[in-house]
Coordinates of C-alpha atoms and ligand atoms in Angstrom, one line a residue:
Chain B
M1291 CA -3.8 18.0 17.1
G1292 CA -3.2 14.4 17.9
F1293 CA -2.6 11.7 15.3
L1294 CA -5.5 9.6 16.4
L1295 CA -7.9 12.4 16.1
A1296 CA -6.6 13.2 12.6
L1297 CA -7.0 9.6 11.7
K1298 CA -10.6 9.7 13.0
M1299 CA -11.3 12.8 11.0
A1300 CA -9.8 11.1 7.9
I1301 CA -11.9 8.0 8.3
A1302 CA -15.1 10.1 8.9
S1303 CA -14.4 12.0 5.7
I1304 CA -13.8 8.8 3.8
I1305 CA -17.0 7.2 5.0
S1306 CA -19.0 10.3 4.0
N1307 CA -17.7 9.8 0.4
K1308 CA -17.6 6.0 0.2
W1309 CA -18.0 5.6 -3.6
R1310 CA -15.7 8.3 -4.6
T1311 CA -13.1 7.0 -2.2
F1312 CA -13.5 3.5 -3.5
L1313 CA -13.1 4.6 -7.1
T1314 CA -10.1 6.7 -6.1
M1315 CA -8.5 3.6 -4.4
L1316 CA -9.1 1.4 -7.4
G1317 CA -5.7 2.2 -9.0
V1318 CA -3.9 1.3 -5.8
I1319 CA -6.1 -1.8 -5.3
I1320 CA -5.4 -3.1 -8.8
G1321 CA -1.7 -2.3 -8.5
V1322 CA -1.2 -4.0 -5.2
A1323 CA -3.4 -7.0 -6.2
A1324 CA -1.4 -7.4 -9.4
V1325 CA 1.9 -7.3 -7.5
I1326 CA 0.8 -10.0 -5.0
A1327 CA -0.8 -12.2 -7.7
A1328 CA 2.0 -11.9 -10.2
T1329 CA 4.9 -12.4 -7.8
G1330 CA 2.9 -15.3 -6.3
F1331 CA 2.6 -16.8 -9.8
A1332 CA 6.3 -16.2 -10.7
M1333 CA 7.5 -17.7 -7.4
G1334 CA 5.1 -20.6 -7.6
S1335 CA 6.2 -21.6 -11.0
T1336 CA 9.9 -21.2 -10.1
A1337 CA 9.3 -23.3 -7.1
S1338 CA 7.7 -26.1 -9.1
I1339 CA 10.4 -26.0 -11.8
T1340 CA 13.1 -25.9 -9.2
S1341 CA 11.7 -28.8 -7.2
S1342 CA 11.3 -30.9 -10.3
I1343 CA 14.9 -30.2 -11.2
E1344 CA 16.1 -30.8 -7.7
D1345 CA 14.2 -34.2 -7.9
L1346 CA 16.7 -35.1 -10.6
G1347 CA 19.4 -33.8 -8.3
S1348 CA 21.1 -30.5 -8.5
N1349 CA 24.5 -32.0 -8.2
T1350 CA 24.0 -34.2 -11.2
L1351 CA 26.1 -33.9 -14.4
T1352 CA 25.3 -35.4 -17.7
V1353 CA 28.0 -36.3 -20.2
T1354 CA 26.9 -36.8 -23.7
L1355 CA 29.3 -38.4 -26.2
F1356 CA 29.0 -37.7 -29.9
N1357 CA 32.1 -39.5 -31.2
K1358 CA 32.5 -36.6 -33.6
G1359 CA 35.9 -35.7 -35.1
T1360 CA 37.5 -38.7 -33.5
N1361 CA 37.8 -42.4 -34.0
R1362 CA 38.4 -43.3 -30.4
D1363 CA 35.6 -44.9 -28.3
L1364 CA 35.3 -44.6 -24.6
S1365 CA 34.3 -47.9 -23.0
Y1366 CA 32.2 -48.4 -19.9
N1367 CA 35.2 -49.8 -18.0
E1368 CA 37.5 -47.0 -19.1
F1369 CA 35.0 -44.5 -17.8
I1370 CA 34.4 -46.3 -14.6
A1371 CA 38.2 -46.5 -14.0
F1372 CA 38.4 -42.7 -14.5
T1373 CA 35.6 -42.1 -12.0
E1374 CA 37.2 -44.4 -9.5
E1375 CA 40.4 -42.4 -9.7
N1376 CA 38.4 -39.2 -9.0
S1377 CA 36.2 -40.5 -6.3
K1378 CA 36.8 -37.3 -4.4
Y1379 CA 34.5 -35.6 -6.9
I1380 CA 32.4 -38.4 -8.3
E1381 CA 30.2 -40.3 -6.0
A1382 CA 28.5 -42.5 -8.6
V1383 CA 28.2 -42.8 -12.3
S1384 CA 25.4 -44.4 -14.3
P1385 CA 25.7 -45.1 -18.0
T1386 CA 22.6 -45.3 -20.2
V1387 CA 21.9 -47.0 -23.5
T1388 CA 18.4 -46.4 -24.7
G1389 CA 16.3 -48.0 -27.3
N1390 CA 12.7 -49.0 -28.2
A1391 CA 11.1 -52.4 -28.5
T1392 CA 7.8 -54.2 -28.6
I1393 CA 6.8 -55.4 -25.2
K1394 CA 4.6 -58.4 -24.8
Y1395 CA 2.9 -60.2 -21.9
E1396 CA 0.6 -63.0 -22.9
A1397 CA -2.0 -61.4 -25.2
E1398 CA -1.0 -57.8 -24.3
S1399 CA 1.5 -56.0 -26.4
Y1400 CA 2.7 -52.4 -27.0
E1401 CA 5.5 -50.3 -28.3
N1402 CA 7.8 -48.9 -25.6
S1403 CA 10.5 -46.3 -26.4
Q1404 CA 12.2 -46.2 -23.1
I1405 CA 14.2 -49.4 -22.7
I1406 CA 17.1 -48.2 -20.6
G1407 CA 20.2 -50.2 -20.2
T1408 CA 22.0 -49.1 -17.1
N1409 CA 23.8 -50.2 -13.9
A1410 CA 23.0 -50.3 -10.1
A1411 CA 24.1 -46.7 -9.6
Y1412 CA 21.1 -45.5 -11.6
E1413 CA 19.0 -45.7 -8.5
L1414 CA 21.2 -43.2 -6.6
V1415 CA 22.1 -41.0 -9.6
K1416 CA 18.5 -40.6 -10.9
N1417 CA 17.0 -40.8 -7.4
S1418 CA 14.7 -43.5 -8.8
H1419 CA 13.8 -46.3 -6.4
V1420 CA 11.7 -49.5 -6.4
Q1421 CA 8.5 -49.8 -4.5
D1422 CA 8.5 -53.5 -4.8
G1423 CA 11.1 -56.2 -5.6
R1424 CA 14.7 -55.3 -6.2
Y1425 CA 16.9 -53.1 -8.3
I1426 CA 19.4 -54.0 -11.0
L1427 CA 22.6 -55.2 -9.4
D1428 CA 26.2 -55.0 -10.8
L1429 CA 26.1 -58.8 -10.7
D1430 CA 23.3 -58.7 -13.3
L1431 CA 25.6 -56.8 -15.6
E1432 CA 28.4 -59.3 -15.2
F1433 CA 26.1 -62.2 -16.2
R1434 CA 24.1 -60.3 -18.7
Q1435 CA 20.9 -61.3 -16.8
K1436 CA 17.6 -61.0 -18.6
I1437 CA 15.8 -59.2 -15.8
A1438 CA 13.8 -56.0 -15.9
V1439 CA 12.7 -53.3 -13.5
I1440 CA 9.5 -51.7 -14.8
G1441 CA 7.6 -48.4 -14.2
T1442 CA 4.0 -48.3 -13.2
A1443 CA 2.8 -47.3 -16.7
V1444 CA 4.2 -50.6 -18.0
V1445 CA 2.4 -52.5 -15.1
N1446 CA -0.8 -50.7 -16.0
N1447 CA -0.4 -51.6 -19.7
L1448 CA 0.3 -55.3 -19.4
F1449 CA -0.9 -56.5 -16.0
D1450 CA -4.0 -56.5 -13.8
S1451 CA -1.9 -55.8 -10.7
K1452 CA 1.6 -55.3 -9.3
D1453 CA 1.5 -58.7 -7.7
Q1454 CA 0.9 -60.3 -11.1
A1455 CA 3.7 -58.3 -12.6
L1456 CA 6.4 -59.2 -10.1
G1457 CA 8.1 -62.4 -11.1
A1458 CA 6.3 -62.6 -14.5
Y1459 CA 8.2 -62.9 -17.7
I1460 CA 7.7 -60.2 -20.3
K1461 CA 9.0 -60.4 -23.9
I1462 CA 11.1 -57.6 -25.1
D1463 CA 11.4 -57.9 -28.9
G1464 CA 10.7 -61.6 -28.4
T1465 CA 13.3 -62.2 -25.6
P1466 CA 11.8 -63.1 -22.3
F1467 CA 12.8 -61.0 -19.3
K1468 CA 11.9 -61.6 -15.7
V1469 CA 10.3 -58.6 -13.9
V1470 CA 12.2 -58.3 -10.6
G1471 CA 11.2 -54.8 -9.5
I1472 CA 8.6 -52.1 -9.9
L1473 CA 9.7 -48.4 -9.8
D1474 CA 8.2 -45.7 -7.7
E1475 CA 5.4 -43.8 -9.4
K1476 CA 6.6 -40.3 -10.4
E1477 CA 4.1 -38.9 -13.0
G1478 CA 0.8 -40.6 -12.2
G1479 CA 1.6 -43.8 -14.2
Q1480 CA 0.9 -42.0 -17.5
E1481 CA 1.9 -43.7 -20.7
G1482 CA 4.9 -42.0 -22.3
S1483 CA 5.9 -40.4 -19.0
S1484 CA 9.0 -41.4 -17.0
D1485 CA 6.8 -44.1 -15.4
D1486 CA 6.8 -45.8 -18.8
A1487 CA 10.4 -46.9 -18.5
I1488 CA 11.9 -50.4 -18.4
L1489 CA 15.3 -50.7 -16.9
I1490 CA 17.5 -53.7 -17.9
P1491 CA 21.2 -54.4 -17.2
L1492 CA 23.6 -52.3 -19.3
T1493 CA 25.4 -55.3 -20.9
T1494 CA 22.1 -57.0 -21.8
A1495 CA 21.0 -53.9 -23.5
Q1496 CA 24.3 -53.5 -25.4
R1497 CA 23.9 -57.0 -26.8
M1498 CA 20.2 -56.5 -27.6
F1499 CA 20.7 -53.3 -29.5
S1500 CA 23.9 -54.7 -30.9
S1501 CA 25.9 -51.6 -29.9
A1502 CA 28.7 -51.4 -27.4
K1503 CA 28.7 -47.6 -27.6
I1504 CA 27.5 -45.7 -24.6
N1505 CA 26.1 -42.3 -25.4
N1506 CA 25.2 -41.0 -22.0
F1507 CA 26.7 -41.0 -18.5
T1508 CA 25.0 -39.4 -15.6
I1509 CA 27.3 -38.4 -12.8
L1510 CA 26.5 -37.7 -9.2
V1511 CA 28.9 -35.2 -7.8
S1512 CA 29.9 -35.9 -4.2
D1513 CA 29.3 -32.4 -3.0
S1514 CA 27.3 -29.6 -4.6
E1515 CA 30.2 -27.2 -3.8
L1516 CA 32.4 -29.3 -6.1
V1517 CA 30.2 -29.3 -9.2
D1518 CA 32.2 -26.6 -11.0
E1519 CA 35.6 -28.4 -10.2
T1520 CA 34.2 -31.7 -11.3
V1521 CA 33.1 -30.2 -14.7
V1522 CA 36.7 -29.0 -15.2
V1523 CA 38.2 -32.4 -14.3
L1524 CA 35.8 -34.2 -16.6
E1525 CA 36.4 -31.9 -19.5
T1526 CA 40.2 -32.2 -19.1
F1527 CA 39.9 -36.0 -19.1
L1528 CA 37.6 -36.1 -22.1
T1529 CA 39.5 -33.6 -24.2
E1530 CA 42.7 -35.5 -23.6
F1531 CA 41.1 -38.8 -24.4
Y1532 CA 39.5 -37.6 -27.7
G1533 CA 42.1 -35.0 -28.6
T1534 CA 39.2 -32.6 -29.2
D1535 CA 36.5 -30.9 -27.2
D1536 CA 34.0 -31.3 -30.1
S1537 CA 33.0 -34.9 -29.3
Y1538 CA 31.4 -34.6 -25.9
R1539 CA 29.3 -32.2 -23.9
V1540 CA 29.1 -31.9 -20.1
F1541 CA 25.7 -30.7 -19.0
N1542 CA 25.2 -29.2 -15.6
L1543 CA 21.8 -29.0 -13.9
A1544 CA 23.0 -26.3 -11.6
M1545 CA 23.6 -24.2 -14.7
I1546 CA 20.0 -24.5 -15.6
L1547 CA 19.0 -23.5 -12.1
D1548 CA 21.2 -20.4 -12.5
T1549 CA 19.6 -19.5 -15.8
L1550 CA 16.2 -20.1 -14.3
S1551 CA 16.9 -17.8 -11.4
E1552 CA 18.1 -15.1 -13.8
V1553 CA 14.8 -15.4 -15.7
T1554 CA 12.9 -15.2 -12.4
D1555 CA 14.8 -12.1 -11.4
T1556 CA 14.1 -10.4 -14.7
L1557 CA 10.5 -11.4 -14.4
A1558 CA 10.3 -10.0 -10.9
L1559 CA 11.9 -6.8 -12.2
I1560 CA 9.3 -6.4 -15.0
L1561 CA 6.5 -7.1 -12.6
G1562 CA 7.9 -4.6 -10.2
G1563 CA 8.1 -2.1 -13.0
I1564 CA 4.5 -2.7 -13.9
A1565 CA 3.4 -2.5 -10.3
V1566 CA 5.3 0.8 -9.8
I1567 CA 3.7 2.3 -12.9
S1568 CA 0.2 1.2 -11.9
L1569 CA 0.7 2.5 -8.3
L1570 CA 2.0 5.8 -9.7
V1571 CA -1.1 6.1 -11.9
G1572 CA -3.2 5.3 -8.8
G1573 CA -1.3 8.0 -6.9
I1574 CA -2.0 10.6 -9.6
G1575 CA -5.6 9.7 -9.4
I1576 CA -5.5 10.2 -5.7
M1577 CA -3.8 13.6 -6.0
N1578 CA -6.5 14.6 -8.5
I1579 CA -9.3 13.7 -6.2
M1580 CA -7.6 15.3 -3.2
L1581 CA -7.3 18.5 -5.1
V1582 CA -11.0 18.4 -6.0
S1583 CA -11.7 17.6 -2.3
V1584 CA -9.6 20.6 -1.2
T1585 CA -11.6 22.9 -3.5
E1586 CA -14.9 21.5 -2.3
R1587 CA -13.9 21.9 1.3
T1588 CA -12.4 25.4 1.0
R1589 CA -15.1 26.8 3.3
E1590 CA -14.5 24.0 5.9
I1591 CA -10.8 24.8 5.8
G1592 CA -11.5 28.5 6.2
I1593 CA -13.7 27.8 9.3
R1594 CA -11.1 25.5 10.8
K1595 CA -8.4 28.2 10.3
A1596 CA -10.6 30.9 11.7
I1597 CA -11.1 29.0 14.9
G1598 CA -7.5 28.2 15.4
A1599 CA -6.2 25.4 13.1
K1600 CA -2.6 25.9 12.2
R1601 CA -1.2 25.3 8.7
S1602 CA 0.4 22.1 10.1
S1603 CA -2.9 20.8 11.4
I1604 CA -4.6 21.3 8.1
M1605 CA -1.6 19.7 6.3
T1606 CA -1.7 16.7 8.6
Q1607 CA -5.4 16.3 8.2
F1608 CA -5.2 16.0 4.4
I1609 CA -2.0 14.0 4.2
I1610 CA -3.4 11.4 6.7
E1611 CA -6.6 11.3 4.6
A1612 CA -4.5 10.5 1.5
V1613 CA -2.4 7.9 3.3
V1614 CA -5.5 6.3 4.8
V1615 CA -7.1 6.1 1.4
T1616 CA -4.0 4.5 -0.2
G1617 CA -3.3 2.3 2.8
L1618 CA -6.9 1.0 2.8
G1619 CA -6.5 0.5 -1.0
G1620 CA -3.3 -1.4 -0.3
I1621 CA -5.0 -3.7 2.3
I1622 CA -7.9 -4.4 -0.1
G1623 CA -5.4 -5.1 -2.9
I1624 CA -3.5 -7.5 -0.7
I1625 CA -6.6 -9.4 0.2
I1626 CA -7.7 -9.6 -3.5
G1627 CA -4.2 -10.6 -4.5
I1628 CA -4.0 -13.4 -1.9
L1629 CA -7.5 -14.6 -2.8
S1630 CA -6.6 -14.8 -6.5
I1631 CA -3.5 -16.8 -5.6
Q1632 CA -5.5 -19.2 -3.4
L1633 CA -8.5 -19.6 -5.7
L1634 CA -7.1 -19.1 -9.2
I1635 CA -3.3 -19.4 -9.5
S1636 CA -3.2 -22.4 -7.2
K1637 CA -4.9 -24.3 -10.0
F1638 CA -1.7 -24.0 -12.1
V1639 CA 1.2 -23.7 -9.8
P1640 CA 1.8 -24.2 -6.1
P1641 CA 0.5 -21.2 -4.3
V1642 CA 3.2 -19.0 -2.9
I1643 CA 2.5 -15.9 -0.8
D1644 CA 5.6 -14.0 -0.1
T1645 CA 5.3 -11.9 3.0
M1646 CA 8.1 -9.6 1.8
W1647 CA 6.0 -8.6 -1.2
V1648 CA 3.0 -8.1 0.9
F1649 CA 4.8 -5.7 3.2
V1650 CA 6.7 -4.0 0.3
S1651 CA 3.5 -3.3 -1.6
F1652 CA 1.6 -2.1 1.5
G1653 CA 4.5 0.2 2.4
F1654 CA 4.7 1.4 -1.2
S1655 CA 1.0 2.3 -1.2
L1656 CA 1.5 4.3 2.0
V1657 CA 4.4 6.1 0.4
I1658 CA 2.2 6.9 -2.7
G1659 CA -0.4 8.4 -0.4
L1660 CA 2.2 10.5 1.3
V1661 CA 3.9 11.7 -1.8
F1662 CA 0.8 12.5 -3.8
G1663 CA -1.1 13.8 -0.7
I1664 CA 1.6 16.5 -0.1
F1665 CA 0.7 18.8 -2.9
P1666 CA -3.1 18.9 -2.2
A1667 CA -2.4 19.2 1.5
L1668 CA -0.1 22.2 0.9
K1669 CA -2.7 23.8 -1.2
A1670 CA -5.2 23.4 1.6
A1671 CA -2.8 24.6 4.3
N1672 CA -1.9 27.7 2.4
L1673 CA -5.5 28.8 1.7
N1674 CA -6.1 32.4 2.9
P1675 CA -8.7 32.0 5.7
I1676 CA -10.7 35.1 4.7
E1677 CA -11.0 34.1 1.1
A1678 CA -11.8 30.5 2.1
L1679 CA -14.6 31.8 4.3
R1680 CA -16.0 33.8 1.5
S1681 CA -16.1 31.0 -0.9
E1682 CA -19.4 29.3 -2.1
Chain K
M1423 CA -4.2 47.9 32.7
T1424 CA -3.4 47.2 29.0
A1425 CA -6.2 47.5 26.5
L1426 CA -7.5 44.4 24.8
V1427 CA -7.4 46.0 21.4
E1428 CA -5.3 48.9 20.5
M1429 CA -5.1 50.1 16.9
K1430 CA -3.2 53.1 15.7
D1431 CA -3.6 54.6 12.3
L1432 CA -4.4 51.2 10.8
K1433 CA -4.8 50.9 7.1
K1434 CA -5.8 48.1 4.7
T1435 CA -6.0 48.4 1.0
Y1436 CA -7.4 45.8 -1.4
K1437 CA -6.5 45.7 -5.0
M1438 CA -9.4 45.1 -7.4
G1439 CA -7.9 44.8 -10.9
E1440 CA -6.5 48.2 -11.6
T1441 CA -8.2 50.1 -8.8
Y1442 CA -7.3 50.1 -5.1
V1443 CA -10.0 50.0 -2.4
K1444 CA -9.1 51.6 0.9
A1445 CA -11.1 49.2 3.1
L1446 CA -9.7 50.7 6.3
D1447 CA -8.2 54.1 6.1
G1448 CA -6.6 55.2 9.4
I1449 CA -8.4 53.4 12.2
N1450 CA -7.6 54.5 15.8
L1451 CA -9.4 52.3 18.2
T1452 CA -9.0 51.2 21.8
I1453 CA -11.3 48.5 23.3
K1454 CA -11.0 47.6 27.0
K1455 CA -11.9 44.5 28.8
D1456 CA -15.6 44.0 29.6
E1457 CA -16.8 46.4 27.0
F1458 CA -19.8 45.8 24.7
V1459 CA -19.0 47.6 21.5
S1460 CA -21.1 47.7 18.3
I1461 CA -19.7 48.7 15.0
V1462 CA -22.2 50.0 12.5
G1463 CA -22.0 51.4 9.0
P1464 CA -23.4 51.0 5.5
S1465 CA -22.5 48.0 3.5
G1466 CA -19.0 48.2 2.1
S1467 CA -17.8 50.7 4.8
G1468 CA -15.1 48.2 6.0
K1469 CA -16.9 46.6 9.0
S1470 CA -15.9 43.0 8.1
T1471 CA -12.4 44.0 7.2
L1472 CA -12.1 45.6 10.7
M1473 CA -13.4 42.5 12.3
N1474 CA -10.9 40.3 10.4
M1475 CA -8.2 42.6 11.6
I1476 CA -9.3 42.4 15.2
G1477 CA -9.6 38.6 14.8
C1478 CA -6.1 38.3 13.4
L1479 CA -7.5 36.7 10.2
D1480 CA -5.9 39.3 8.0
A1481 CA -2.7 41.2 7.9
L1482 CA -2.6 45.0 8.1
D1483 CA -0.8 47.2 5.6
E1484 CA 0.1 50.2 7.7
G1485 CA -0.2 51.3 11.4
T1486 CA -0.1 49.1 14.5
Y1487 CA -2.3 46.6 16.2
F1488 CA -1.6 45.4 19.8
L1489 CA -3.8 42.6 21.1
E1490 CA -3.5 42.4 24.9
G1491 CA -0.2 44.2 24.6
T1492 CA 1.2 41.9 21.8
D1493 CA 2.2 43.4 18.5
V1494 CA 0.2 41.1 16.2
S1495 CA 1.9 42.2 12.9
E1496 CA 5.1 40.6 14.0
L1497 CA 3.7 37.1 14.5
S1498 CA 4.0 34.0 12.4
S1499 CA 1.0 32.3 10.9
S1500 CA 1.1 29.5 13.5
K1501 CA 1.3 32.0 16.4
L1502 CA -1.7 33.8 14.8
A1503 CA -3.6 30.6 14.7
L1504 CA -2.9 30.0 18.3
I1505 CA -4.0 33.5 19.2
R1506 CA -7.2 33.0 17.2
S1507 CA -8.0 29.8 19.1
K1508 CA -7.2 31.2 22.5
K1509 CA -8.2 34.8 22.4
I1510 CA -11.0 35.2 19.8
G1511 CA -14.4 33.7 19.6
F1512 CA -15.9 34.2 16.1
I1513 CA -19.6 34.3 15.5
F1514 CA -20.4 34.7 11.8
Q1515 CA -23.5 35.8 9.9
G1516 CA -23.7 32.5 8.0
F1517 CA -23.1 30.4 11.2
N1518 CA -20.1 28.6 9.5
L1519 CA -20.7 25.3 11.2
L1520 CA -19.2 22.2 9.7
S1521 CA -22.2 20.4 8.3
K1522 CA -20.9 16.9 8.7
L1523 CA -20.2 17.2 12.4
T1524 CA -22.7 17.2 15.2
A1525 CA -23.3 20.2 17.4
L1526 CA -21.0 18.8 20.1
E1527 CA -18.2 18.1 17.6
N1528 CA -18.5 21.6 16.2
V1529 CA -18.2 23.1 19.6
E1530 CA -15.2 20.8 20.5
M1531 CA -13.2 21.9 17.5
P1532 CA -11.4 25.0 18.9
L1533 CA -10.3 22.8 21.8
I1534 CA -8.9 20.2 19.5
Y1535 CA -6.6 22.8 18.0
Q1536 CA -5.5 23.7 21.5
N1537 CA -4.7 20.1 22.3
Y1538 CA -7.2 19.6 25.1
S1539 CA -7.6 16.0 26.3
H1540 CA -10.6 14.1 25.0
K1541 CA -12.4 14.2 28.4
N1542 CA -11.9 17.9 29.1
R1543 CA -12.9 18.7 25.6
K1544 CA -16.2 16.9 25.9
K1545 CA -16.9 18.4 29.3
K1546 CA -16.3 22.0 28.3
A1547 CA -18.2 21.6 25.0
I1548 CA -21.2 20.2 26.8
E1549 CA -21.1 23.0 29.3
A1550 CA -20.9 25.6 26.5
L1551 CA -23.9 24.0 24.7
E1552 CA -25.9 23.9 28.0
K1553 CA -25.1 27.6 28.5
V1554 CA -26.8 28.4 25.1
G1555 CA -29.7 26.1 26.0
L1556 CA -28.8 23.3 23.6
G1557 CA -28.0 20.7 26.2
D1558 CA -30.6 18.4 24.6
R1559 CA -29.3 18.8 21.0
L1560 CA -25.7 17.6 21.4
H1561 CA -25.8 15.0 18.7
H1562 CA -27.8 16.9 16.1
K1563 CA -26.2 17.9 12.8
P1564 CA -26.6 21.5 11.8
T1565 CA -29.1 20.6 9.1
E1566 CA -31.3 19.1 11.9
L1567 CA -31.4 22.5 13.7
S1568 CA -33.2 25.7 13.1
G1569 CA -31.3 28.9 12.1
G1570 CA -31.5 30.3 15.6
Q1571 CA -30.3 27.0 17.1
Q1572 CA -27.4 26.8 14.6
Q1573 CA -26.3 30.3 15.6
R1574 CA -26.5 29.3 19.3
V1575 CA -24.2 26.3 18.5
A1576 CA -21.9 28.9 16.9
I1577 CA -22.0 31.0 20.0
A1578 CA -21.2 28.0 22.1
R1579 CA -18.2 27.3 19.8
A1580 CA -17.1 30.9 20.3
L1581 CA -17.4 30.7 24.1
V1582 CA -16.0 27.2 24.7
A1583 CA -12.3 28.2 25.0
D1584 CA -13.1 31.2 27.2
P1585 CA -11.6 33.7 24.8
P1586 CA -11.2 37.3 26.1
I1587 CA -12.9 38.7 23.0
I1588 CA -16.1 37.6 21.2
L1589 CA -16.4 38.9 17.7
A1590 CA -19.8 38.7 16.1
D1591 CA -20.3 39.8 12.5
E1592 CA -23.9 40.4 11.7
P1593 CA -25.0 37.5 13.9
T1594 CA -28.7 38.1 13.3
G1595 CA -28.4 38.9 9.6
N1596 CA -29.6 35.4 8.5
L1597 CA -32.3 35.1 11.2
D1598 CA -36.0 36.0 11.5
S1599 CA -36.7 38.8 14.0
K1600 CA -37.7 36.4 16.9
S1601 CA -34.6 34.2 16.7
G1602 CA -32.5 37.4 16.1
K1603 CA -33.9 38.8 19.4
E1604 CA -33.0 35.6 21.2
I1605 CA -29.5 35.8 19.9
M1606 CA -29.1 39.5 20.9
D1607 CA -30.5 38.7 24.4
M1608 CA -27.9 35.9 24.7
L1609 CA -25.1 38.3 23.8
V1610 CA -26.4 40.9 26.3
D1611 CA -26.4 38.1 28.9
L1612 CA -22.9 37.0 28.0
H1613 CA -21.7 40.6 28.4
K1614 CA -23.3 40.7 31.9
Q1615 CA -21.4 37.5 32.7
G1616 CA -18.2 39.3 32.0
N1617 CA -17.4 38.7 28.3
T1618 CA -16.0 41.4 26.1
I1619 CA -18.2 41.6 23.0
I1620 CA -17.6 43.3 19.7
L1621 CA -20.7 43.3 17.5
I1622 CA -20.9 44.2 13.9
T1623 CA -24.2 45.2 12.4
H1624 CA -25.8 47.5 10.0
D1625 CA -29.0 47.6 12.1
T1626 CA -28.9 50.8 14.2
Y1627 CA -31.6 49.4 16.5
I1628 CA -29.5 46.4 17.3
A1629 CA -26.4 48.6 17.6
N1630 CA -28.1 50.5 20.4
T1631 CA -28.2 47.4 22.6
A1632 CA -24.5 47.8 23.0
R1633 CA -22.9 50.2 25.5
R1634 CA -20.6 51.8 23.0
K1635 CA -21.4 52.5 19.3
I1636 CA -18.7 53.0 16.6
V1637 CA -19.8 54.3 13.2
L1638 CA -17.7 53.4 10.2
K1639 CA -17.9 55.1 6.8
D1640 CA -15.5 54.6 3.9
G1641 CA -13.0 52.9 6.1
K1642 CA -12.9 55.7 8.7
I1643 CA -14.5 56.0 12.1
T1644 CA -16.9 58.9 12.0
E1645 CA -18.5 58.5 15.4
D1646 CA -17.6 56.8 18.6
V1647 CA -20.2 57.3 21.3
E1648 CA -21.5 55.8 24.6
V1649 CA -25.1 54.6 24.3
S1650 CA -27.2 55.3 27.4
Ligands
LIG845 N1 -10.6 40.4 -0.2 C1 -11.0 41.6 -0.8 N2 -10.6 41.9 -2.0 C2 -11.0 43.0 -2.6 N3 -11.8 43.9 -2.0 C3 -12.2 43.7 -0.8 C4 -11.9 42.5 -0.1 N4 -12.5 42.5 1.1 C5 -13.2 43.6 1.1 N5 -13.0 44.3 0.0 C6 -13.6 45.7 -0.2 O1 -13.4 46.5 0.9 C7 -14.5 47.2 1.2 C8 -14.9 46.9 2.6 O2 -15.5 45.6 2.6 P1 -16.2 45.0 3.9 O3 -15.2 45.1 5.0 O4 -16.6 43.6 3.6 O5 -17.4 45.9 4.2 P2 -18.7 45.6 5.1 O6 -18.5 44.4 5.9 O7 -18.8 46.9 5.9 O8 -19.8 45.5 4.1 C9 -15.5 46.9 0.1 O9 -15.5 47.9 -0.9 C10 -15.1 45.6 -0.4 O10 -15.5 45.5 -1.7
LIG846 MG1 -19.6 42.6 6.0

């Protein structure tokens, strides 16, 4: 008996039992839909976290200095000298001194906690550019210029428009600063977000906050392949300088990415486990219904055998029926899974539909039908034709 | 010429709990091509068991059975299935049609298991249904047909693969006398067209339409006569 004919027979029998078949499929449908939706959610959230980290730059290192257990202080110039010696590893370095102050423009005033004193390399290191005007220059550091590059949230808070802001003088804790540039908008211009920052020259900030100490350096590594080596070079230098490794910390964004991908892998494993269990439960349901169906159709099987069906023909018929049921369940599950990603999950994370998971879950549902169809099919194939004909 | 059916000292015993029932107890039977044989006997005498033996649906316990010269007791279950589809056409008392299939699909079924092509299958099945006078009922389901029509579909199914033997077990048992007569006339006709027919019945009147009458009692042949 041909495969197509067996398929046709299976479909006919499924159609004649629509509701029962649907209920039988439900386990597989839910299992597959869950796999697609859950992996979509996991991958979508990973993608969004990864992309926001990559925005910061995956070959970025942060050095935090605590000055703990030492009385030596690392100055800006000393650190710059070190980075210039190691230009093979370090492409750019940007120090930051942060503080808060009251910002005023004419009658408007508010408290801002993100006054960042830095240098020209900040643009490259933080991947943060101006949309209008200019950036901080190293010359500004030399002359302790009172200029500011402001984020869009600051513009929104103090000014009517960007045109009005550019060239205006704002007062930072009473000192007038000329606005020379406006930063690209990153987080919708929300107050308190990274758009609420004010960049001023490092030296100006040191004087303003009356502290020469720099607590943070952000380093751009020349090549992502060299990140690990750069960490070693940095740690060697700092340990030697301070005489201890307690007074600093080198922080690696690539490490966060690694941790994140471990978390995602674990998540995928758990999801996979849940999916396998729900598909197995679905499979047992299918086996159960197929056994009922074999019992109900004992007479049919007897008739088929009497007029010449071989054991293998009966076997094929029932296995194909089981596989068609689970395969159909798999397809419906995939459709529901994709719809739930597009309509629901996409509201929270970027929608990701991984074709690999679509194929894996479809393949798995076919395998479930095959595995759980074998026992009922064997039972049908081994029926004694005379007893089968006598049944009912 | 080898006989179609040749049984020697064939025995079949069923176990019912603690007791054994000798359903067939030493059958010696030879049936040649083109015969029209009826097998009669009271209920429980072993008629259906004998038919199942001839039709290769059941395995014998003792003795020998040659079908067209082949020792059937030696064959595997898939060979037996092939023999059933090629050499035997069954007609049952209860019609035994598949209720979800149309008349045409029911008649096509034996050909499916012989791997006929779709086109040949349709053609032969339609011919067989036309032969039993149901050319206009091809797409009716069994429930949409009368008892007599259903049995005619079953006859078409038995004929469709041109088997050398047609086995009918009480084919008129579930029918009113008018439809029963129609079916008997059809079997007589089929015999005239050159089919070998083995008819099981407990009705002696019907048995007398055949050329040869075999009487069974307690699993033994007690009489084997030509009917005039
Ligand atoms: N599968 C079986 N299991 C047990 N006993 C059976 C079985 N088939 C037939 N018999 C017994 O064998 C005897 C012959 O049965 P059967 O061939 O059906 O007789 P008939 O068709 O002449 O009425 C009966 O006594 C019946 O009860
Ligand atoms: Mg009987």
